[in-house]
PDB file of N, CA and C in Angstrom:
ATOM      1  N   UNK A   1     -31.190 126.265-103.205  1.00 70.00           N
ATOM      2  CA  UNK A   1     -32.092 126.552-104.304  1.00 70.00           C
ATOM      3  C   UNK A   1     -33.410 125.792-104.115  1.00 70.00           C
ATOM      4  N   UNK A   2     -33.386 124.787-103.978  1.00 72.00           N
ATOM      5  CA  UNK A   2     -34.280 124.105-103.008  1.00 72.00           C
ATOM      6  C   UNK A   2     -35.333 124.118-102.404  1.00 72.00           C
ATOM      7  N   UNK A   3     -34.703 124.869-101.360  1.00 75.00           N
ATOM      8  CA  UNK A   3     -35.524 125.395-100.021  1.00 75.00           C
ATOM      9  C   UNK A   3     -36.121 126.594-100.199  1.00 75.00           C
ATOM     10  N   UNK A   4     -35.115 127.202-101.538  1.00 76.00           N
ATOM     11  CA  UNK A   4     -35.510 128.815-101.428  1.00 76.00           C
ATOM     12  C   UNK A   4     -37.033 128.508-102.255  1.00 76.00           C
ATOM     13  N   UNK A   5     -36.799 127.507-103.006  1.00 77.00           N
ATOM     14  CA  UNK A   5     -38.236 127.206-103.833  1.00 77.00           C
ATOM     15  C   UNK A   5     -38.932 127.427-102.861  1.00 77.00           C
ATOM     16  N   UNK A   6     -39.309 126.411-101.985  1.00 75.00           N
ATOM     17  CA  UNK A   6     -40.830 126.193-100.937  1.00 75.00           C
ATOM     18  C   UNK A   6     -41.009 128.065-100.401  1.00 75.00           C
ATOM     19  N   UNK A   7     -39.890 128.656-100.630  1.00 80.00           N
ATOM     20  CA  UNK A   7     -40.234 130.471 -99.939  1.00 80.00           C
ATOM     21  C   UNK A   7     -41.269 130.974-101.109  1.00 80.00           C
ATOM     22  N   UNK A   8     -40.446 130.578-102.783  1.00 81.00           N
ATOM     23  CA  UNK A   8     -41.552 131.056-103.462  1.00 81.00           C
ATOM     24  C   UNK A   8     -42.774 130.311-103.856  1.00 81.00           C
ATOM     25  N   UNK A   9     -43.442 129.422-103.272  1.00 77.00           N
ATOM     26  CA  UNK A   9     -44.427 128.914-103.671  1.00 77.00           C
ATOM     27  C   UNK A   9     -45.640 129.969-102.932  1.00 77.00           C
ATOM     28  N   UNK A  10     -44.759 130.545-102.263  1.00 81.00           N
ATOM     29  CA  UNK A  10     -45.850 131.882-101.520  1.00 81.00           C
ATOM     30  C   UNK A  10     -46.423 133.229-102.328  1.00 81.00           C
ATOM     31  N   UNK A  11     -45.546 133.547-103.358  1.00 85.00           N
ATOM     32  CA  UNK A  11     -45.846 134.438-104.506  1.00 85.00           C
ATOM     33  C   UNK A  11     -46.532 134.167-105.651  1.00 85.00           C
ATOM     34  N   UNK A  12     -45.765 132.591-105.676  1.00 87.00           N
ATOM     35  CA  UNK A  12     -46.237 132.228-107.265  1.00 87.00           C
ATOM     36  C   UNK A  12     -45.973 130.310-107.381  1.00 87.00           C
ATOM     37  N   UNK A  13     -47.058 129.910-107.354  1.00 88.00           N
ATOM     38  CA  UNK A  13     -46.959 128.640-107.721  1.00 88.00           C
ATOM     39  C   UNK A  13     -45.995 128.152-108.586  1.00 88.00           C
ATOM     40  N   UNK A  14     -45.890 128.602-109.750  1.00 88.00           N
ATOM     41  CA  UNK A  14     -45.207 128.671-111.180  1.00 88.00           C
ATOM     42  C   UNK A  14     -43.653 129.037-110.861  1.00 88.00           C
ATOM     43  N   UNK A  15     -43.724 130.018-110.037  1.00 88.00           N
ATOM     44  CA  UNK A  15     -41.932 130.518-110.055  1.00 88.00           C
ATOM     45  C   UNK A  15     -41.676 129.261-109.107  1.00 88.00           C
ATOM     46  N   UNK A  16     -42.109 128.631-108.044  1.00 86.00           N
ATOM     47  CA  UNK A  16     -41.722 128.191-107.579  1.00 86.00           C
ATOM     48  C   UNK A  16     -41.498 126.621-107.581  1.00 86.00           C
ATOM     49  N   UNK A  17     -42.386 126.295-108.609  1.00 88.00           N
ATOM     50  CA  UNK A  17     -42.215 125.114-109.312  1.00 88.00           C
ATOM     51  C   UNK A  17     -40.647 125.024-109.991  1.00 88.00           C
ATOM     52  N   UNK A  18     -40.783 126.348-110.552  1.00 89.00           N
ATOM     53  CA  UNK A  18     -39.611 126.229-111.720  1.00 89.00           C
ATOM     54  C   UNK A  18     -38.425 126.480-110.852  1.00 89.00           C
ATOM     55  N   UNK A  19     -38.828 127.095-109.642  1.00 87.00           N
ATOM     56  CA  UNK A  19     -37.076 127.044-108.465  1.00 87.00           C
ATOM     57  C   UNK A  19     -36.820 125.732-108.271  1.00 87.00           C
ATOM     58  N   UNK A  20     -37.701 125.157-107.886  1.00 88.00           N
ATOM     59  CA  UNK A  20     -37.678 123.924-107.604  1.00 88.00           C
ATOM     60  C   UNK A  20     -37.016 123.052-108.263  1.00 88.00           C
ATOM     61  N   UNK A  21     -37.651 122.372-109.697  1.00 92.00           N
ATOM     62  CA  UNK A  21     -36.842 121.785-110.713  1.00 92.00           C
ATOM     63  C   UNK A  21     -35.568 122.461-111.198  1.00 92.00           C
ATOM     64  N   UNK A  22     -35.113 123.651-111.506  1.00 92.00           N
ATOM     65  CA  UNK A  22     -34.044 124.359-111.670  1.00 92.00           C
ATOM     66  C   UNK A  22     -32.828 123.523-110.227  1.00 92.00           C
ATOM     67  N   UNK A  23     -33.252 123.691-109.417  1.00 91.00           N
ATOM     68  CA  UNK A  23     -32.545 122.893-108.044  1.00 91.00           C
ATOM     69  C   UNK A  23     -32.285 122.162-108.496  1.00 91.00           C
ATOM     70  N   UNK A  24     -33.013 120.890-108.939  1.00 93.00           N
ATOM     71  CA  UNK A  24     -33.021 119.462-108.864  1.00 93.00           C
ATOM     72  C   UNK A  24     -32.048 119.168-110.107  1.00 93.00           C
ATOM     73  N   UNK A  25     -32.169 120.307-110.871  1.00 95.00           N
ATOM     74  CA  UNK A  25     -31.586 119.799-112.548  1.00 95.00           C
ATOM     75  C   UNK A  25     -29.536 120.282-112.007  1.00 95.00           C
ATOM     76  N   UNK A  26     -29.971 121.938-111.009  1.00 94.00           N
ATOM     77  CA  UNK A  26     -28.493 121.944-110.483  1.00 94.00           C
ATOM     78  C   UNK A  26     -27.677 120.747-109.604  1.00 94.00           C
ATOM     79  N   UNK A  27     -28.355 120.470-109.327  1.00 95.00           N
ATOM     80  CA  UNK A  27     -27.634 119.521-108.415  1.00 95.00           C
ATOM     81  C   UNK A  27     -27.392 118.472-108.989  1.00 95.00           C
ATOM     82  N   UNK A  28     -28.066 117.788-110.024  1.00 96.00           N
ATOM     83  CA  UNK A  28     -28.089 116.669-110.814  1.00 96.00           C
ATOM     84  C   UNK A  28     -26.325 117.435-112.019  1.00 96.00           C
ATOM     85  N   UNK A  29     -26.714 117.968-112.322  1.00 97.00           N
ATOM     86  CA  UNK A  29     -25.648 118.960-113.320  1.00 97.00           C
ATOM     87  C   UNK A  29     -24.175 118.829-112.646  1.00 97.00           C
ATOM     88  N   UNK A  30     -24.450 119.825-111.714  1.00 97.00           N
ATOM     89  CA  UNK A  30     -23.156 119.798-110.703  1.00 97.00           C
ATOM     90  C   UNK A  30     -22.549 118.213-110.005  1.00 97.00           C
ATOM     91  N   UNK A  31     -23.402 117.212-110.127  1.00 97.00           N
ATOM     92  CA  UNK A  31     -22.625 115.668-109.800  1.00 97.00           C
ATOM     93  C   UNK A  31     -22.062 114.959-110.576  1.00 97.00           C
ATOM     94  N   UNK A  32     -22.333 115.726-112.079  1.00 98.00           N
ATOM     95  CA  UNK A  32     -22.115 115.017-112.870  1.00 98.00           C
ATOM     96  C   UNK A  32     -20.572 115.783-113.498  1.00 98.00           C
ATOM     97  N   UNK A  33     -21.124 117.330-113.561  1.00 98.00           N
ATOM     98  CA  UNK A  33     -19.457 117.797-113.540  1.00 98.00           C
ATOM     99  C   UNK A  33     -18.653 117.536-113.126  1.00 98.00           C
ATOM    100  N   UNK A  34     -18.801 117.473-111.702  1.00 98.00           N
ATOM    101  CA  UNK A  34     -17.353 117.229-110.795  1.00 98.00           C
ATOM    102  C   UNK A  34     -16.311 115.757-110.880  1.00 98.00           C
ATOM    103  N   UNK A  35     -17.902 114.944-111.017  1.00 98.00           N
ATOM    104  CA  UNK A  35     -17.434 113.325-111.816  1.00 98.00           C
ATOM    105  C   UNK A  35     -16.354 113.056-112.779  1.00 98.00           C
ATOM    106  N   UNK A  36     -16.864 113.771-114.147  1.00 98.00           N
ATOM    107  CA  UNK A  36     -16.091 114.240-115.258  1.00 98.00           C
ATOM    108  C   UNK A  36     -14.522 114.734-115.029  1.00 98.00           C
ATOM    109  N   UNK A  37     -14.623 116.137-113.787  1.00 97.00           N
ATOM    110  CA  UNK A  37     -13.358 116.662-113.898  1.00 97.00           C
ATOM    111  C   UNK A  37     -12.762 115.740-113.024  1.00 97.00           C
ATOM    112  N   UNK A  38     -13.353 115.156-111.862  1.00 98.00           N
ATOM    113  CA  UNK A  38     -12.148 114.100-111.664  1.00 98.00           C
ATOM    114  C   UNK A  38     -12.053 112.949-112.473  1.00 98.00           C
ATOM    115  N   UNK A  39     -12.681 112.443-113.485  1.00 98.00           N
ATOM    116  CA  UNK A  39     -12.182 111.933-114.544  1.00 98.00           C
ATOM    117  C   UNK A  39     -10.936 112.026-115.078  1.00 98.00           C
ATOM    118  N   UNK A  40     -11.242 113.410-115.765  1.00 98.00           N
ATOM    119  CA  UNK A  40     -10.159 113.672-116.395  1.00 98.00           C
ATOM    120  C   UNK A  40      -8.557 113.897-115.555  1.00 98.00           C
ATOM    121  N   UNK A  41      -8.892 114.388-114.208  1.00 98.00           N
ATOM    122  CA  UNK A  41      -7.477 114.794-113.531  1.00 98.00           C
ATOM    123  C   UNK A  41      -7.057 112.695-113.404  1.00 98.00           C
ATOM    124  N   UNK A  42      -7.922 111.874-112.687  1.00 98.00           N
ATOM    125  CA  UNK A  42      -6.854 110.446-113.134  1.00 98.00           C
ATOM    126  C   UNK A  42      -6.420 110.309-114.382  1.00 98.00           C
ATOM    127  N   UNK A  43      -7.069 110.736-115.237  1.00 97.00           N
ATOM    128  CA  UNK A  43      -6.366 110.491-117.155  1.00 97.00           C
ATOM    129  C   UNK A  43      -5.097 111.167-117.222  1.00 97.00           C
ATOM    130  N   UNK A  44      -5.376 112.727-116.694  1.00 97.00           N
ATOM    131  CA  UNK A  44      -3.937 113.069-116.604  1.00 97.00           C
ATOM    132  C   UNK A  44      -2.848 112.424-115.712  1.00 97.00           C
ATOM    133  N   UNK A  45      -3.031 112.103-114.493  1.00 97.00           N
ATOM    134  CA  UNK A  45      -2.115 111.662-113.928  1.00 97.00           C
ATOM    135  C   UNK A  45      -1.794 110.323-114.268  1.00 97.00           C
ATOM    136  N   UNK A  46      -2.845 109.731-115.042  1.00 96.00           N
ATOM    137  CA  UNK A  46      -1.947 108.107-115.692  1.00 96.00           C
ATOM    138  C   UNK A  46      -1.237 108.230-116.922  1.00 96.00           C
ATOM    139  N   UNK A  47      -1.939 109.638-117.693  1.00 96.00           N
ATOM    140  CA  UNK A  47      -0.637 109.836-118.616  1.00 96.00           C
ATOM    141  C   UNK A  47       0.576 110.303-118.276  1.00 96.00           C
ATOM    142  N   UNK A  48       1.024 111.050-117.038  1.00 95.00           N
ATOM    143  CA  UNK A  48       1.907 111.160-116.330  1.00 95.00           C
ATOM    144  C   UNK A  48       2.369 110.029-115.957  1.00 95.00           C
ATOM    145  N   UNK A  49       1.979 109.132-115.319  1.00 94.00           N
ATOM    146  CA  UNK A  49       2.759 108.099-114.548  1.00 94.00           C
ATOM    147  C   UNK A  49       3.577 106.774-116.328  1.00 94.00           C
ATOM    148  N   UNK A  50       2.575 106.749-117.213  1.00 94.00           N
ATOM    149  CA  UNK A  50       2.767 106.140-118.570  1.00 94.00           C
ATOM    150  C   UNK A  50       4.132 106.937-118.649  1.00 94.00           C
ATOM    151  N   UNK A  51       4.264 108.493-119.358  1.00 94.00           N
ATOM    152  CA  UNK A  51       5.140 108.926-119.875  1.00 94.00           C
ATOM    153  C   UNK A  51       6.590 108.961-118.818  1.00 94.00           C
ATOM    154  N   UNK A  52       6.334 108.549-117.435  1.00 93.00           N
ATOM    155  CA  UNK A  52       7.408 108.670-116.825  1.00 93.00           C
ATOM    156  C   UNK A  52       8.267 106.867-116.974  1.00 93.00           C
ATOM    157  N   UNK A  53       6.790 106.095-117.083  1.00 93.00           N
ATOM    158  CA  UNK A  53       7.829 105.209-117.343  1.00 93.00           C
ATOM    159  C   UNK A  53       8.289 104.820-118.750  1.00 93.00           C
ATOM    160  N   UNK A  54       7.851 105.231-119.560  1.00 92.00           N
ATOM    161  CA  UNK A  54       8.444 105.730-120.916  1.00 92.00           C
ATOM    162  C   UNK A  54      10.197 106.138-121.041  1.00 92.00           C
ATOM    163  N   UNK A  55      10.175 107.398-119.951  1.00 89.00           N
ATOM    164  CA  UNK A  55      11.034 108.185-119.708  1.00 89.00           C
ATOM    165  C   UNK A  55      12.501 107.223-119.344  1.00 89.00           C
ATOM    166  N   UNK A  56      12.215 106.502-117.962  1.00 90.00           N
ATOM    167  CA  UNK A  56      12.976 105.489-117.399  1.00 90.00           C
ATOM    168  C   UNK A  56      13.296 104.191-118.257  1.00 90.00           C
ATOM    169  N   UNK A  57      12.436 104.019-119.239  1.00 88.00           N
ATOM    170  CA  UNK A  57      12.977 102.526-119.830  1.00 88.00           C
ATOM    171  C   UNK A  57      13.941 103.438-121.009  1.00 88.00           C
ATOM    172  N   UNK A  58      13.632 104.166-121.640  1.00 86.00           N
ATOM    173  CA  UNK A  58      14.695 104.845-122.337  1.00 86.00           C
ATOM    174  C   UNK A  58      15.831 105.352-121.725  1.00 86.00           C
ATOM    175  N   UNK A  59      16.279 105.707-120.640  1.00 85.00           N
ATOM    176  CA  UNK A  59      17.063 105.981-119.612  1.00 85.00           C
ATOM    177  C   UNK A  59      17.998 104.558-119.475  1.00 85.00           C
ATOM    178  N   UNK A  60      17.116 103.713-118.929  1.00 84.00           N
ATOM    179  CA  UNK A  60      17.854 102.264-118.629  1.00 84.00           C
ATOM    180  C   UNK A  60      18.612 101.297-120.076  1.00 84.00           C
ATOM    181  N   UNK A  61      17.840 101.711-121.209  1.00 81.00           N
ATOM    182  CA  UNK A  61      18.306 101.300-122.471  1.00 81.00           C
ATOM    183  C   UNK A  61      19.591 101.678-122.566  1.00 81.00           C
ATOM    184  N   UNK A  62      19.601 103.093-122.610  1.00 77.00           N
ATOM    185  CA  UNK A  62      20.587 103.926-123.235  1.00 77.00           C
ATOM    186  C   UNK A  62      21.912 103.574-122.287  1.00 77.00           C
ATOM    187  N   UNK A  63      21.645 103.494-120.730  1.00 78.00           N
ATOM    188  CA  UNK A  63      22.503 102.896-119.693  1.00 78.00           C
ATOM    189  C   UNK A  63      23.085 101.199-120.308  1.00 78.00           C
ATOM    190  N   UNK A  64      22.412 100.673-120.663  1.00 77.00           N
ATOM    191  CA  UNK A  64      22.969  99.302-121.184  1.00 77.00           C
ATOM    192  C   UNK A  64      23.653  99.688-122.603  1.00 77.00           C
ATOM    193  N   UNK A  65      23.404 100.604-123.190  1.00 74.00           N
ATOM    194  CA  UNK A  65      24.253 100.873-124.566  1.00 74.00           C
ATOM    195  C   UNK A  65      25.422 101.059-124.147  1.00 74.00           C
ATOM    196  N   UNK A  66      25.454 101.722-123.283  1.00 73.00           N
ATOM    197  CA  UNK A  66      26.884 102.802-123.004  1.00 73.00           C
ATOM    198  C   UNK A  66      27.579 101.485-122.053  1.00 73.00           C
ATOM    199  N   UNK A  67      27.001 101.110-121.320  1.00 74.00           N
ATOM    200  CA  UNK A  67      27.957  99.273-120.831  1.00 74.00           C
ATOM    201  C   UNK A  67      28.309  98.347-121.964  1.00 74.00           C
ATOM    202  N   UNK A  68      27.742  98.255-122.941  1.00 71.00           N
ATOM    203  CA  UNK A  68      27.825  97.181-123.560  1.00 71.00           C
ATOM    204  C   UNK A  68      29.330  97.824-124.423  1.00 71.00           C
ATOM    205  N   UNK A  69      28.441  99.134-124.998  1.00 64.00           N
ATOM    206  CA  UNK A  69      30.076  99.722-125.943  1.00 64.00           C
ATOM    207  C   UNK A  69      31.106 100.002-125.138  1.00 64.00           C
ATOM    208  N   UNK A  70      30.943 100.161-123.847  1.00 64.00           N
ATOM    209  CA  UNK A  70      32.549 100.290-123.353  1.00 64.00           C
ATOM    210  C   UNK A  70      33.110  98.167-123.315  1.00 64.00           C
ATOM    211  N   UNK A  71      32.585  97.717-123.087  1.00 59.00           N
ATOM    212  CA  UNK A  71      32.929  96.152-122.912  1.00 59.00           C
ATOM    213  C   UNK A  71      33.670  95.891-123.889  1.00 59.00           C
ATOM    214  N   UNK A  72      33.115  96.218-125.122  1.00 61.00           N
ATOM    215  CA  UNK A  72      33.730  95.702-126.508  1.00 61.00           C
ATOM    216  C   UNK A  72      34.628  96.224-126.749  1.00 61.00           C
ATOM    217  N   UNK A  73      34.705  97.906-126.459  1.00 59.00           N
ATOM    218  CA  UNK A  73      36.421  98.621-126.358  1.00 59.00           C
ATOM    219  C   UNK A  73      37.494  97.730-125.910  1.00 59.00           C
ATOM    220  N   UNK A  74      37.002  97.670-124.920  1.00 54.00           N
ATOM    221  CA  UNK A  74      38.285  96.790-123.513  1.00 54.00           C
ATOM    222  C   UNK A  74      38.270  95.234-124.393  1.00 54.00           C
TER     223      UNK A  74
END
């Protein structure tokens, strides 16, 4: 978008000004998106990795319940 500017500065000063900055604002735009969405994909995957160990300490609890109540049977 860029480059294609400096083609129109041959027609039109004006269009090609505005290719120009249009470039500069895409590219500025687009670094900042991609930033964001990998933002968000680590948020998801640390709420993943949180809820898994969530998952496992309730797992390991419930494993010490079920030892402890058989002990007291016997």
């Amino acid at each position: 978008m860029i480059l294609g500017s400096f083609a129109a500065f041959t027609y039109s000063f004006t269009m090609g000004l505005v290719a120009f900055f249009t470039g500069i604002v895409t590219l500025v735009v687009g670094f900042i998106s991609t930033r964001i969405g990998f933002e968000l994909i680590c948020v998801l995957f640390n709420i993943n990795q949180n809820i898994q160990k969530l998952a496992n300490e309730k797992t390991n609890s419930e494993k010490q319940e079920e030892c402890s109540d058989t002990d007291t049977i016997n």
